[in-house]
Amino acid sequence: MANLKFIRDRIQSVKNTKKITEAMRLVAAAKVRRAQQQVIATRPFADRLAQVLYNLQNRLRFEDVDLPLLKQREVGTVGLLVISGDRGLCGGYNTNVIRRAENRAKELKAEGLDYKYILVGRKSIQYFQRREQPVVDGGTYTGLEQIPTAAEASQIADELLSLFLAGEVDRVELVYTKFVSLISSRPVVQTLLPLTTQGLEARDDEIFRLTSRGGDFEVTREKVSAQVRDFPRDMIFEQDPVQILDALLPLYLNNQLLRALQESAASELAARMTAMNNASDNAKELIGTLTLTYNKARQAAITQEILEVVGGAEALQG
């Protein structure tokens, strides 16, 4: 009976764990929907900004544009902005982006370049500080909203601009997790600074929509386009187009960083959904195995009791 009680308690414990993992999966799904809504809400501004930058680029195509954020200089030190999460229980999300940042640092070191980390997320901060890696003074950010905001992106972008304009770093590279699907994400490296005029043109993009079908979550993709329209040829600018471009480039940098934060957040939440779903499935399978073991043990105990009763009866008759 002691063995039966142990199995029964184990089944109840696994059932309680399954309730927790299922609740965490649903919470992550709700936050993915919120992240999706924020991406859609910020898209009109991003599209209009891309339209203005695209037309300014065409207007200034044959002019020598000398702006600090566009200036290419000899690279001695590279700033690596690494975006990770504050919490675990999200599969290999944090491990993959940290490993990609380490590999990029090794590539830079092999090229004879120095590097410094700017870290977003408690997991990357703990990892690199524990290994005494070079981190920019004050270049760590934790406690960000799980649904990133423009204010948070602006705060980090201001720090990056200060480092670049002060000459502390000659290039800023972004290491973040690109959202592919609910079961797939990919750590990538993107150059943030200096900006290039060739990278300001509008491109087709995708919106990921989280939906449910038959009780299961799935992601659908929708192609979107900024629908860029050329400025009239006779348009007259009140200010020099170069000054307008100089004022808009920081906004473009903020937008790029906000989009990376949003994709990283969506990747983290999707990874947590997948991890909790797998945990729930494993708990369900374990409950089935334990229940079968419990029934066998209970049947064996009942059979043993019947045999003891029969044996006692035979002994009395003899």
PDB file of C-alpha atoms in Angstrom:
ATOM      1  CA  MET A   1       0.000   0.000   0.000  1.00  0.00           C
ATOM      2  CA  ALA A   2       2.928   2.330   0.667  1.00  0.00           C
ATOM      3  CA  ASN A   3       3.993   1.886  -2.956  1.00  0.00           C
ATOM      4  CA  LEU A   4       0.461   2.670  -4.156  1.00  0.00           C
ATOM      5  CA  LYS A   5       0.367   5.864  -2.082  1.00  0.00           C
ATOM      6  CA  PHE A   6       3.697   6.974  -3.525  1.00  0.00           C
ATOM      7  CA  ILE A   7       2.466   6.453  -7.105  1.00  0.00           C
ATOM      8  CA  ARG A   8      -0.834   8.210  -6.336  1.00  0.00           C
ATOM      9  CA  ASP A   9       0.998  11.219  -4.880  1.00  0.00           C
ATOM     10  CA  ARG A  10       3.321  11.279  -7.876  1.00  0.00           C
ATOM     11  CA  ILE A  11       0.360  11.339 -10.288  1.00  0.00           C
ATOM     12  CA  GLN A  12      -1.199  14.258  -8.393  1.00  0.00           C
ATOM     13  CA  SER A  13       2.113  16.144  -8.423  1.00  0.00           C
ATOM     14  CA  VAL A  14       2.495  15.730 -12.184  1.00  0.00           C
ATOM     15  CA  LYS A  15      -1.111  16.857 -12.714  1.00  0.00           C
ATOM     16  CA  ASN A  16      -0.405  20.039 -10.734  1.00  0.00           C
ATOM     17  CA  THR A  17       2.726  20.675 -12.805  1.00  0.00           C
ATOM     18  CA  LYS A  18       0.733  20.185 -15.994  1.00  0.00           C
ATOM     19  CA  LYS A  19      -1.769  22.837 -14.872  1.00  0.00           C
ATOM     20  CA  ILE A  20       1.087  25.314 -14.329  1.00  0.00           C
ATOM     21  CA  THR A  21       2.758  24.649 -17.702  1.00  0.00           C
ATOM     22  CA  GLU A  22      -0.573  24.910 -19.517  1.00  0.00           C
ATOM     23  CA  ALA A  23      -1.312  28.237 -17.807  1.00  0.00           C
ATOM     24  CA  MET A  24       2.137  29.564 -18.769  1.00  0.00           C
ATOM     25  CA  ARG A  25       1.550  28.506 -22.369  1.00  0.00           C
ATOM     26  CA  LEU A  26      -1.734  30.423 -22.523  1.00  0.00           C
ATOM     27  CA  VAL A  27      -0.178  33.519 -20.918  1.00  0.00           C
ATOM     28  CA  ALA A  28       2.642  33.481 -23.476  1.00  0.00           C
ATOM     29  CA  ALA A  29       0.093  33.134 -26.275  1.00  0.00           C
ATOM     30  CA  ALA A  30      -1.819  36.186 -25.006  1.00  0.00           C
ATOM     31  CA  LYS A  31       1.410  38.212 -24.902  1.00  0.00           C
ATOM     32  CA  VAL A  32       2.302  37.136 -28.442  1.00  0.00           C
ATOM     33  CA  ARG A  33      -1.038  38.559 -29.557  1.00  0.00           C
ATOM     34  CA  ARG A  34      -0.265  41.842 -27.787  1.00  0.00           C
ATOM     35  CA  ALA A  35       3.164  41.992 -29.420  1.00  0.00           C
ATOM     36  CA  GLN A  36       1.510  41.351 -32.778  1.00  0.00           C
ATOM     37  CA  GLN A  37      -0.937  44.216 -32.206  1.00  0.00           C
ATOM     38  CA  GLN A  38       1.903  46.580 -31.297  1.00  0.00           C
ATOM     39  CA  VAL A  39       3.795  45.734 -34.488  1.00  0.00           C
ATOM     40  CA  ILE A  40       0.662  46.522 -36.509  1.00  0.00           C
ATOM     41  CA  ALA A  41       0.084  49.768 -34.575  1.00  0.00           C
ATOM     42  CA  THR A  42       3.621  51.066 -35.195  1.00  0.00           C
ATOM     43  CA  ARG A  43       3.646  50.130 -38.875  1.00  0.00           C
ATOM     44  CA  PRO A  44       2.010  53.332 -40.298  1.00  0.00           C
ATOM     45  CA  PHE A  45       4.774  55.509 -38.811  1.00  0.00           C
ATOM     46  CA  ALA A  46       7.479  53.097 -39.996  1.00  0.00           C
ATOM     47  CA  ASP A  47       6.009  53.037 -43.506  1.00  0.00           C
ATOM     48  CA  ARG A  48       5.799  56.830 -43.727  1.00  0.00           C
ATOM     49  CA  LEU A  49       9.339  57.201 -42.418  1.00  0.00           C
ATOM     50  CA  ALA A  50      10.587  54.697 -44.991  1.00  0.00           C
ATOM     51  CA  GLN A  51       8.762  56.624 -47.711  1.00  0.00           C
ATOM     52  CA  VAL A  52      10.371  59.957 -46.772  1.00  0.00           C
ATOM     53  CA  LEU A  53      13.855  58.433 -46.443  1.00  0.00           C
ATOM     54  CA  TYR A  54      13.495  56.637 -49.760  1.00  0.00           C
ATOM     55  CA  ASN A  55      12.585  59.841 -51.584  1.00  0.00           C
ATOM     56  CA  LEU A  56      15.312  61.842 -49.871  1.00  0.00           C
ATOM     57  CA  GLN A  57      17.795  59.160 -50.870  1.00  0.00           C
ATOM     58  CA  ASN A  58      16.686  59.445 -54.505  1.00  0.00           C
ATOM     59  CA  ARG A  59      16.876  63.239 -54.359  1.00  0.00           C
ATOM     60  CA  LEU A  60      20.413  63.129 -52.928  1.00  0.00           C
ATOM     61  CA  ARG A  61      21.657  60.176 -54.952  1.00  0.00           C
ATOM     62  CA  PHE A  62      24.245  62.143 -56.873  1.00  0.00           C
ATOM     63  CA  GLU A  63      25.258  64.461 -54.033  1.00  0.00           C
ATOM     64  CA  ASP A  64      28.007  63.988 -51.496  1.00  0.00           C
ATOM     65  CA  VAL A  65      26.132  63.563 -48.209  1.00  0.00           C
ATOM     66  CA  ASP A  66      28.430  64.164 -45.240  1.00  0.00           C
ATOM     67  CA  LEU A  67      26.472  63.173 -42.123  1.00  0.00           C
ATOM     68  CA  PRO A  68      27.884  61.679 -38.885  1.00  0.00           C
ATOM     69  CA  LEU A  69      25.576  58.646 -38.918  1.00  0.00           C
ATOM     70  CA  LEU A  70      26.478  57.843 -42.529  1.00  0.00           C
ATOM     71  CA  LYS A  71      30.217  58.383 -42.200  1.00  0.00           C
ATOM     72  CA  GLN A  72      32.262  55.264 -42.837  1.00  0.00           C
ATOM     73  CA  ARG A  73      35.514  55.215 -40.884  1.00  0.00           C
ATOM     74  CA  GLU A  74      38.292  52.779 -40.176  1.00  0.00           C
ATOM     75  CA  VAL A  75      37.036  50.207 -37.702  1.00  0.00           C
ATOM     76  CA  GLY A  76      39.037  49.562 -34.553  1.00  0.00           C
ATOM     77  CA  THR A  77      36.348  48.696 -31.994  1.00  0.00           C
ATOM     78  CA  VAL A  78      32.945  47.152 -32.626  1.00  0.00           C
ATOM     79  CA  GLY A  79      30.020  47.464 -30.239  1.00  0.00           C
ATOM     80  CA  LEU A  80      27.954  44.266 -30.050  1.00  0.00           C
ATOM     81  CA  LEU A  81      24.380  44.918 -28.904  1.00  0.00           C
ATOM     82  CA  VAL A  82      23.025  41.568 -27.676  1.00  0.00           C
ATOM     83  CA  ILE A  83      19.289  41.178 -27.009  1.00  0.00           C
ATOM     84  CA  SER A  84      18.298  38.298 -24.713  1.00  0.00           C
ATOM     85  CA  GLY A  85      15.529  37.672 -22.194  1.00  0.00           C
ATOM     86  CA  ASP A  86      15.222  38.359 -18.478  1.00  0.00           C
ATOM     87  CA  ARG A  87      13.778  34.931 -17.686  1.00  0.00           C
ATOM     88  CA  GLY A  88      14.277  31.304 -18.604  1.00  0.00           C
ATOM     89  CA  LEU A  89      11.815  28.483 -19.323  1.00  0.00           C
ATOM     90  CA  CYS A  90      11.911  29.360 -23.023  1.00  0.00           C
ATOM     91  CA  GLY A  91      13.866  26.494 -24.542  1.00  0.00           C
ATOM     92  CA  GLY A  92      17.108  27.422 -26.263  1.00  0.00           C
ATOM     93  CA  TYR A  93      16.174  31.055 -26.953  1.00  0.00           C
ATOM     94  CA  ASN A  94      18.762  32.679 -24.644  1.00  0.00           C
ATOM     95  CA  THR A  95      21.444  30.074 -25.274  1.00  0.00           C
ATOM     96  CA  ASN A  96      21.239  30.447 -29.056  1.00  0.00           C
ATOM     97  CA  VAL A  97      21.539  34.245 -29.136  1.00  0.00           C
ATOM     98  CA  ILE A  98      24.397  34.224 -26.598  1.00  0.00           C
ATOM     99  CA  ARG A  99      26.254  31.596 -28.616  1.00  0.00           C
ATOM    100  CA  ARG A 100      25.772  33.678 -31.793  1.00  0.00           C
ATOM    101  CA  ALA A 101      27.211  36.732 -30.027  1.00  0.00           C
ATOM    102  CA  GLU A 102      30.216  34.742 -28.819  1.00  0.00           C
ATOM    103  CA  ASN A 103      30.880  33.417 -32.317  1.00  0.00           C
ATOM    104  CA  ARG A 104      30.688  36.943 -33.744  1.00  0.00           C
ATOM    105  CA  ALA A 105      33.139  38.166 -31.099  1.00  0.00           C
ATOM    106  CA  LYS A 106      35.554  35.393 -32.094  1.00  0.00           C
ATOM    107  CA  GLU A 107      35.250  36.418 -35.755  1.00  0.00           C
ATOM    108  CA  LEU A 108      36.040  40.041 -34.884  1.00  0.00           C
ATOM    109  CA  LYS A 109      39.006  38.978 -32.754  1.00  0.00           C
ATOM    110  CA  ALA A 110      40.331  36.862 -35.641  1.00  0.00           C
ATOM    111  CA  GLU A 111      40.155  39.987 -37.829  1.00  0.00           C
ATOM    112  CA  GLY A 112      42.255  41.905 -35.297  1.00  0.00           C
ATOM    113  CA  LEU A 113      39.349  44.063 -34.066  1.00  0.00           C
ATOM    114  CA  ASP A 114      38.381  44.900 -30.502  1.00  0.00           C
ATOM    115  CA  TYR A 115      34.812  44.559 -29.296  1.00  0.00           C
ATOM    116  CA  LYS A 116      32.603  45.670 -26.423  1.00  0.00           C
ATOM    117  CA  TYR A 117      29.212  44.332 -25.411  1.00  0.00           C
ATOM    118  CA  ILE A 118      26.035  46.326 -24.873  1.00  0.00           C
ATOM    119  CA  LEU A 119      23.648  43.886 -23.212  1.00  0.00           C
ATOM    120  CA  VAL A 120      19.847  43.796 -23.055  1.00  0.00           C
ATOM    121  CA  GLY A 121      18.317  41.143 -20.819  1.00  0.00           C
ATOM    122  CA  ARG A 122      19.352  39.616 -17.504  1.00  0.00           C
ATOM    123  CA  LYS A 123      20.410  36.278 -19.021  1.00  0.00           C
ATOM    124  CA  SER A 124      23.079  37.765 -21.319  1.00  0.00           C
ATOM    125  CA  ILE A 125      24.277  40.160 -18.584  1.00  0.00           C
ATOM    126  CA  GLN A 126      24.800  37.321 -16.105  1.00  0.00           C
ATOM    127  CA  TYR A 127      26.524  35.169 -18.710  1.00  0.00           C
ATOM    128  CA  PHE A 128      29.052  37.698 -20.001  1.00  0.00           C
ATOM    129  CA  GLN A 129      29.781  39.380 -16.669  1.00  0.00           C
ATOM    130  CA  ARG A 130      30.440  35.981 -15.089  1.00  0.00           C
ATOM    131  CA  ARG A 131      33.068  35.401 -17.778  1.00  0.00           C
ATOM    132  CA  GLU A 132      34.514  38.916 -17.366  1.00  0.00           C
ATOM    133  CA  GLN A 133      33.863  39.924 -20.960  1.00  0.00           C
ATOM    134  CA  PRO A 134      34.323  43.615 -21.968  1.00  0.00           C
ATOM    135  CA  VAL A 135      31.019  45.424 -21.366  1.00  0.00           C
ATOM    136  CA  VAL A 136      30.432  49.132 -21.983  1.00  0.00           C
ATOM    137  CA  ASP A 137      30.084  51.122 -18.758  1.00  0.00           C
ATOM    138  CA  GLY A 138      26.369  51.535 -18.136  1.00  0.00           C
ATOM    139  CA  GLY A 139      25.620  49.477 -21.225  1.00  0.00           C
ATOM    140  CA  THR A 140      23.307  46.965 -19.556  1.00  0.00           C
ATOM    141  CA  TYR A 141      19.505  47.028 -19.637  1.00  0.00           C
ATOM    142  CA  THR A 142      17.126  44.834 -17.662  1.00  0.00           C
ATOM    143  CA  GLY A 143      13.487  44.927 -16.654  1.00  0.00           C
ATOM    144  CA  LEU A 144      12.222  45.937 -20.099  1.00  0.00           C
ATOM    145  CA  GLU A 145       8.575  45.379 -20.847  1.00  0.00           C
ATOM    146  CA  GLN A 146       7.838  42.008 -22.411  1.00  0.00           C
ATOM    147  CA  ILE A 147       6.021  44.012 -25.060  1.00  0.00           C
ATOM    148  CA  PRO A 148       8.794  46.501 -26.025  1.00  0.00           C
ATOM    149  CA  THR A 149       7.953  50.194 -26.195  1.00  0.00           C
ATOM    150  CA  ALA A 150       9.305  53.043 -28.304  1.00  0.00           C
ATOM    151  CA  ALA A 151      10.596  54.772 -25.152  1.00  0.00           C
ATOM    152  CA  GLU A 152      12.786  51.767 -24.306  1.00  0.00           C
ATOM    153  CA  ALA A 153      14.111  51.575 -27.859  1.00  0.00           C
ATOM    154  CA  SER A 154      14.858  55.320 -27.796  1.00  0.00           C
ATOM    155  CA  GLN A 155      16.806  54.989 -24.526  1.00  0.00           C
ATOM    156  CA  ILE A 156      19.039  52.262 -25.942  1.00  0.00           C
ATOM    157  CA  ALA A 157      19.428  54.071 -29.285  1.00  0.00           C
ATOM    158  CA  ASP A 158      20.590  57.251 -27.503  1.00  0.00           C
ATOM    159  CA  GLU A 159      23.324  55.246 -25.787  1.00  0.00           C
ATOM    160  CA  LEU A 160      24.410  53.720 -29.092  1.00  0.00           C
ATOM    161  CA  LEU A 161      24.527  57.152 -30.754  1.00  0.00           C
ATOM    162  CA  SER A 162      26.634  58.533 -27.897  1.00  0.00           C
ATOM    163  CA  LEU A 163      29.122  55.675 -28.158  1.00  0.00           C
ATOM    164  CA  PHE A 164      29.375  56.009 -31.945  1.00  0.00           C
ATOM    165  CA  LEU A 165      29.596  59.803 -32.148  1.00  0.00           C
ATOM    166  CA  ALA A 166      32.124  59.938 -29.292  1.00  0.00           C
ATOM    167  CA  GLY A 167      34.342  57.482 -31.170  1.00  0.00           C
ATOM    168  CA  GLU A 168      34.262  54.873 -28.421  1.00  0.00           C
ATOM    169  CA  VAL A 169      33.071  52.368 -31.022  1.00  0.00           C
ATOM    170  CA  ASP A 170      33.468  52.627 -34.790  1.00  0.00           C
ATOM    171  CA  ARG A 171      30.663  50.240 -35.682  1.00  0.00           C
ATOM    172  CA  VAL A 172      27.609  48.908 -33.884  1.00  0.00           C
ATOM    173  CA  GLU A 173      26.305  45.450 -34.679  1.00  0.00           C
ATOM    174  CA  LEU A 174      23.020  44.078 -33.414  1.00  0.00           C
ATOM    175  CA  VAL A 175      22.698  40.418 -32.376  1.00  0.00           C
ATOM    176  CA  TYR A 176      19.065  39.439 -31.924  1.00  0.00           C
ATOM    177  CA  THR A 177      16.635  36.595 -32.610  1.00  0.00           C
ATOM    178  CA  LYS A 178      14.607  36.883 -35.794  1.00  0.00           C
ATOM    179  CA  PHE A 179      11.089  35.537 -35.494  1.00  0.00           C
ATOM    180  CA  VAL A 180      10.367  32.834 -38.088  1.00  0.00           C
ATOM    181  CA  SER A 181       7.440  30.859 -36.680  1.00  0.00           C
ATOM    182  CA  LEU A 182       6.040  29.543 -33.411  1.00  0.00           C
ATOM    183  CA  ILE A 183       8.492  26.647 -33.523  1.00  0.00           C
ATOM    184  CA  SER A 184      11.436  28.347 -35.214  1.00  0.00           C
ATOM    185  CA  SER A 185      13.590  31.423 -34.651  1.00  0.00           C
ATOM    186  CA  ARG A 186      17.033  32.372 -35.901  1.00  0.00           C
ATOM    187  CA  PRO A 187      19.769  34.472 -34.227  1.00  0.00           C
ATOM    188  CA  VAL A 188      21.100  37.016 -36.732  1.00  0.00           C
ATOM    189  CA  VAL A 189      23.687  39.815 -36.860  1.00  0.00           C
ATOM    190  CA  GLN A 190      22.768  43.192 -38.351  1.00  0.00           C
ATOM    191  CA  THR A 191      24.871  46.358 -38.685  1.00  0.00           C
ATOM    192  CA  LEU A 192      23.125  49.324 -37.067  1.00  0.00           C
ATOM    193  CA  LEU A 193      25.795  52.020 -37.295  1.00  0.00           C
ATOM    194  CA  PRO A 194      27.036  53.556 -39.472  1.00  0.00           C
ATOM    195  CA  LEU A 195      23.896  53.661 -41.595  1.00  0.00           C
ATOM    196  CA  THR A 196      24.129  53.351 -45.361  1.00  0.00           C
ATOM    197  CA  THR A 197      21.955  55.194 -47.868  1.00  0.00           C
ATOM    198  CA  GLN A 198      21.581  51.947 -49.817  1.00  0.00           C
ATOM    199  CA  GLY A 199      19.833  50.423 -46.796  1.00  0.00           C
ATOM    200  CA  LEU A 200      17.174  53.110 -46.480  1.00  0.00           C
ATOM    201  CA  GLU A 201      15.007  52.019 -49.384  1.00  0.00           C
ATOM    202  CA  ALA A 202      11.585  50.559 -48.654  1.00  0.00           C
ATOM    203  CA  ARG A 203      11.262  46.780 -48.824  1.00  0.00           C
ATOM    204  CA  ASP A 204       8.371  44.389 -48.712  1.00  0.00           C
ATOM    205  CA  ASP A 205       7.843  43.034 -45.240  1.00  0.00           C
ATOM    206  CA  GLU A 206       5.731  40.474 -43.444  1.00  0.00           C
ATOM    207  CA  ILE A 207       3.294  40.619 -40.562  1.00  0.00           C
ATOM    208  CA  PHE A 208       2.964  37.487 -38.432  1.00  0.00           C
ATOM    209  CA  ARG A 209      -0.537  36.892 -37.077  1.00  0.00           C
ATOM    210  CA  LEU A 210      -1.195  34.449 -34.244  1.00  0.00           C
ATOM    211  CA  THR A 211      -4.481  32.631 -34.779  1.00  0.00           C
ATOM    212  CA  SER A 212      -6.133  29.494 -33.454  1.00  0.00           C
ATOM    213  CA  ARG A 213      -7.628  26.648 -35.413  1.00  0.00           C
ATOM    214  CA  GLY A 214      -9.118  23.480 -33.977  1.00  0.00           C
ATOM    215  CA  GLY A 215      -7.927  24.440 -30.499  1.00  0.00           C
ATOM    216  CA  ASP A 216      -4.287  24.770 -31.612  1.00  0.00           C
ATOM    217  CA  PHE A 217      -2.267  27.948 -32.151  1.00  0.00           C
ATOM    218  CA  GLU A 218      -0.754  28.694 -35.542  1.00  0.00           C
ATOM    219  CA  VAL A 219       0.937  31.603 -37.292  1.00  0.00           C
ATOM    220  CA  THR A 220      -0.105  33.041 -40.629  1.00  0.00           C
ATOM    221  CA  ARG A 221       2.073  35.359 -42.728  1.00  0.00           C
ATOM    222  CA  GLU A 222       0.832  38.374 -44.585  1.00  0.00           C
ATOM    223  CA  LYS A 223       2.983  40.242 -47.111  1.00  0.00           C
ATOM    224  CA  VAL A 224       2.816  44.012 -46.700  1.00  0.00           C
ATOM    225  CA  SER A 225       4.356  46.850 -48.647  1.00  0.00           C
ATOM    226  CA  ALA A 226       5.070  50.419 -47.679  1.00  0.00           C
ATOM    227  CA  GLN A 227       3.578  51.574 -51.028  1.00  0.00           C
ATOM    228  CA  VAL A 228       6.252  54.199 -51.571  1.00  0.00           C
ATOM    229  CA  ARG A 229       5.213  57.177 -53.678  1.00  0.00           C
ATOM    230  CA  ASP A 230       7.739  59.501 -55.238  1.00  0.00           C
ATOM    231  CA  PHE A 231       7.798  63.135 -54.234  1.00  0.00           C
ATOM    232  CA  PRO A 232       6.663  65.546 -56.957  1.00  0.00           C
ATOM    233  CA  ARG A 233       9.620  66.655 -59.052  1.00  0.00           C
ATOM    234  CA  ASP A 234       8.829  70.309 -58.397  1.00  0.00           C
ATOM    235  CA  MET A 235       8.648  69.890 -54.601  1.00  0.00           C
ATOM    236  CA  ILE A 236      10.542  72.644 -52.785  1.00  0.00           C
ATOM    237  CA  PHE A 237      12.017  71.940 -49.356  1.00  0.00           C
ATOM    238  CA  GLU A 238      11.989  74.705 -46.760  1.00  0.00           C
ATOM    239  CA  GLN A 239      15.182  73.206 -45.362  1.00  0.00           C
ATOM    240  CA  ASP A 240      18.139  71.628 -47.056  1.00  0.00           C
ATOM    241  CA  PRO A 241      17.275  67.939 -47.776  1.00  0.00           C
ATOM    242  CA  VAL A 242      20.562  66.996 -46.093  1.00  0.00           C
ATOM    243  CA  GLN A 243      19.383  68.650 -42.851  1.00  0.00           C
ATOM    244  CA  ILE A 244      16.060  66.818 -43.081  1.00  0.00           C
ATOM    245  CA  LEU A 245      17.886  63.528 -43.598  1.00  0.00           C
ATOM    246  CA  ASP A 246      20.154  64.285 -40.635  1.00  0.00           C
ATOM    247  CA  ALA A 247      17.083  64.821 -38.419  1.00  0.00           C
ATOM    248  CA  LEU A 248      15.305  61.669 -39.623  1.00  0.00           C
ATOM    249  CA  LEU A 249      18.202  59.207 -39.358  1.00  0.00           C
ATOM    250  CA  PRO A 250      17.993  58.920 -35.539  1.00  0.00           C
ATOM    251  CA  LEU A 251      14.282  58.161 -35.905  1.00  0.00           C
ATOM    252  CA  TYR A 252      15.134  55.484 -38.443  1.00  0.00           C
ATOM    253  CA  LEU A 253      17.665  53.989 -36.013  1.00  0.00           C
ATOM    254  CA  ASN A 254      15.035  53.973 -33.243  1.00  0.00           C
ATOM    255  CA  ASN A 255      12.584  52.238 -35.543  1.00  0.00           C
ATOM    256  CA  GLN A 256      15.124  49.575 -36.525  1.00  0.00           C
ATOM    257  CA  LEU A 257      15.946  48.906 -32.887  1.00  0.00           C
ATOM    258  CA  LEU A 258      12.279  48.799 -31.854  1.00  0.00           C
ATOM    259  CA  ARG A 259      11.572  46.263 -34.572  1.00  0.00           C
ATOM    260  CA  ALA A 260      14.471  44.087 -33.371  1.00  0.00           C
ATOM    261  CA  LEU A 261      13.183  44.272 -29.782  1.00  0.00           C
ATOM    262  CA  GLN A 262       9.712  43.305 -30.965  1.00  0.00           C
ATOM    263  CA  GLU A 263      10.994  40.346 -32.978  1.00  0.00           C
ATOM    264  CA  SER A 264      13.129  39.190 -30.046  1.00  0.00           C
ATOM    265  CA  ALA A 265      10.141  39.430 -27.702  1.00  0.00           C
ATOM    266  CA  ALA A 266       7.954  37.478 -30.123  1.00  0.00           C
ATOM    267  CA  SER A 267      10.681  34.837 -30.475  1.00  0.00           C
ATOM    268  CA  GLU A 268      11.052  34.518 -26.694  1.00  0.00           C
ATOM    269  CA  LEU A 269       7.300  34.198 -26.135  1.00  0.00           C
ATOM    270  CA  ALA A 270       6.941  31.691 -28.966  1.00  0.00           C
ATOM    271  CA  ALA A 271       9.848  29.665 -27.545  1.00  0.00           C
ATOM    272  CA  ARG A 272       8.171  29.728 -24.125  1.00  0.00           C
ATOM    273  CA  MET A 273       4.878  28.617 -25.669  1.00  0.00           C
ATOM    274  CA  THR A 274       6.627  25.712 -27.379  1.00  0.00           C
ATOM    275  CA  ALA A 275       8.574  24.733 -24.250  1.00  0.00           C
ATOM    276  CA  MET A 276       5.470  24.798 -22.053  1.00  0.00           C
ATOM    277  CA  ASN A 277       3.467  22.888 -24.661  1.00  0.00           C
ATOM    278  CA  ASN A 278       6.156  20.190 -24.764  1.00  0.00           C
ATOM    279  CA  ALA A 279       6.218  20.111 -20.980  1.00  0.00           C
ATOM    280  CA  SER A 280       2.433  19.676 -20.877  1.00  0.00           C
ATOM    281  CA  ASP A 281       2.617  16.848 -23.435  1.00  0.00           C
ATOM    282  CA  ASN A 282       5.373  15.134 -21.454  1.00  0.00           C
ATOM    283  CA  ALA A 283       3.344  15.500 -18.242  1.00  0.00           C
ATOM    284  CA  LYS A 284       0.303  13.979 -19.956  1.00  0.00           C
ATOM    285  CA  GLU A 285       2.389  11.039 -21.163  1.00  0.00           C
ATOM    286  CA  LEU A 286       3.937  10.579 -17.719  1.00  0.00           C
ATOM    287  CA  ILE A 287       0.486  10.639 -16.080  1.00  0.00           C
ATOM    288  CA  GLY A 288      -0.619   7.873 -18.425  1.00  0.00           C
ATOM    289  CA  THR A 289       2.438   5.774 -17.627  1.00  0.00           C
ATOM    290  CA  LEU A 290       2.063   6.302 -13.876  1.00  0.00           C
ATOM    291  CA  THR A 291      -1.655   5.516 -14.017  1.00  0.00           C
ATOM    292  CA  LEU A 292      -0.922   2.250 -15.810  1.00  0.00           C
ATOM    293  CA  THR A 293       1.731   1.408 -13.216  1.00  0.00           C
ATOM    294  CA  TYR A 294      -0.694   2.295 -10.411  1.00  0.00           C
ATOM    295  CA  ASN A 295      -3.431   0.069 -11.845  1.00  0.00           C
ATOM    296  CA  LYS A 296      -1.025  -2.843 -12.219  1.00  0.00           C
ATOM    297  CA  ALA A 297       0.241  -2.439  -8.681  1.00  0.00           C
ATOM    298  CA  ARG A 298      -3.316  -2.136  -7.334  1.00  0.00           C
ATOM    299  CA  GLN A 299      -4.389  -5.229  -9.259  1.00  0.00           C
ATOM    300  CA  ALA A 300      -1.381  -7.129  -7.910  1.00  0.00           C
ATOM    301  CA  ALA A 301      -2.222  -6.035  -4.368  1.00  0.00           C
ATOM    302  CA  ILE A 302      -5.855  -7.145  -4.749  1.00  0.00           C
ATOM    303  CA  THR A 303      -4.763 -10.489  -6.193  1.00  0.00           C
ATOM    304  CA  GLN A 304      -2.347 -10.971  -3.303  1.00  0.00           C
ATOM    305  CA  GLU A 305      -5.109 -10.242  -0.781  1.00  0.00           C
ATOM    306  CA  ILE A 306      -7.461 -12.738  -2.489  1.00  0.00           C
ATOM    307  CA  LEU A 307      -4.746 -15.399  -2.412  1.00  0.00           C
ATOM    308  CA  GLU A 308      -4.166 -14.743   1.283  1.00  0.00           C
ATOM    309  CA  VAL A 309      -7.916 -15.058   2.018  1.00  0.00           C
ATOM    310  CA  VAL A 310      -8.177 -18.279   0.003  1.00  0.00           C
ATOM    311  CA  GLY A 311      -5.077 -19.682   1.684  1.00  0.00           C
ATOM    312  CA  GLY A 312      -6.452 -18.850   5.131  1.00  0.00           C
ATOM    313  CA  ALA A 313      -9.798 -20.472   4.311  1.00  0.00           C
ATOM    314  CA  GLU A 314      -8.087 -23.652   3.109  1.00  0.00           C
ATOM    315  CA  ALA A 315      -5.989 -23.746   6.276  1.00  0.00           C
ATOM    316  CA  LEU A 316      -9.166 -23.489   8.432  1.00  0.00           C
ATOM    317  CA  GLN A 317     -10.884 -26.281   6.482  1.00  0.00           C
ATOM    318  CA  GLY A 318      -7.846 -28.512   6.820  1.00  0.00           C
TER     319      GLY A 318
END
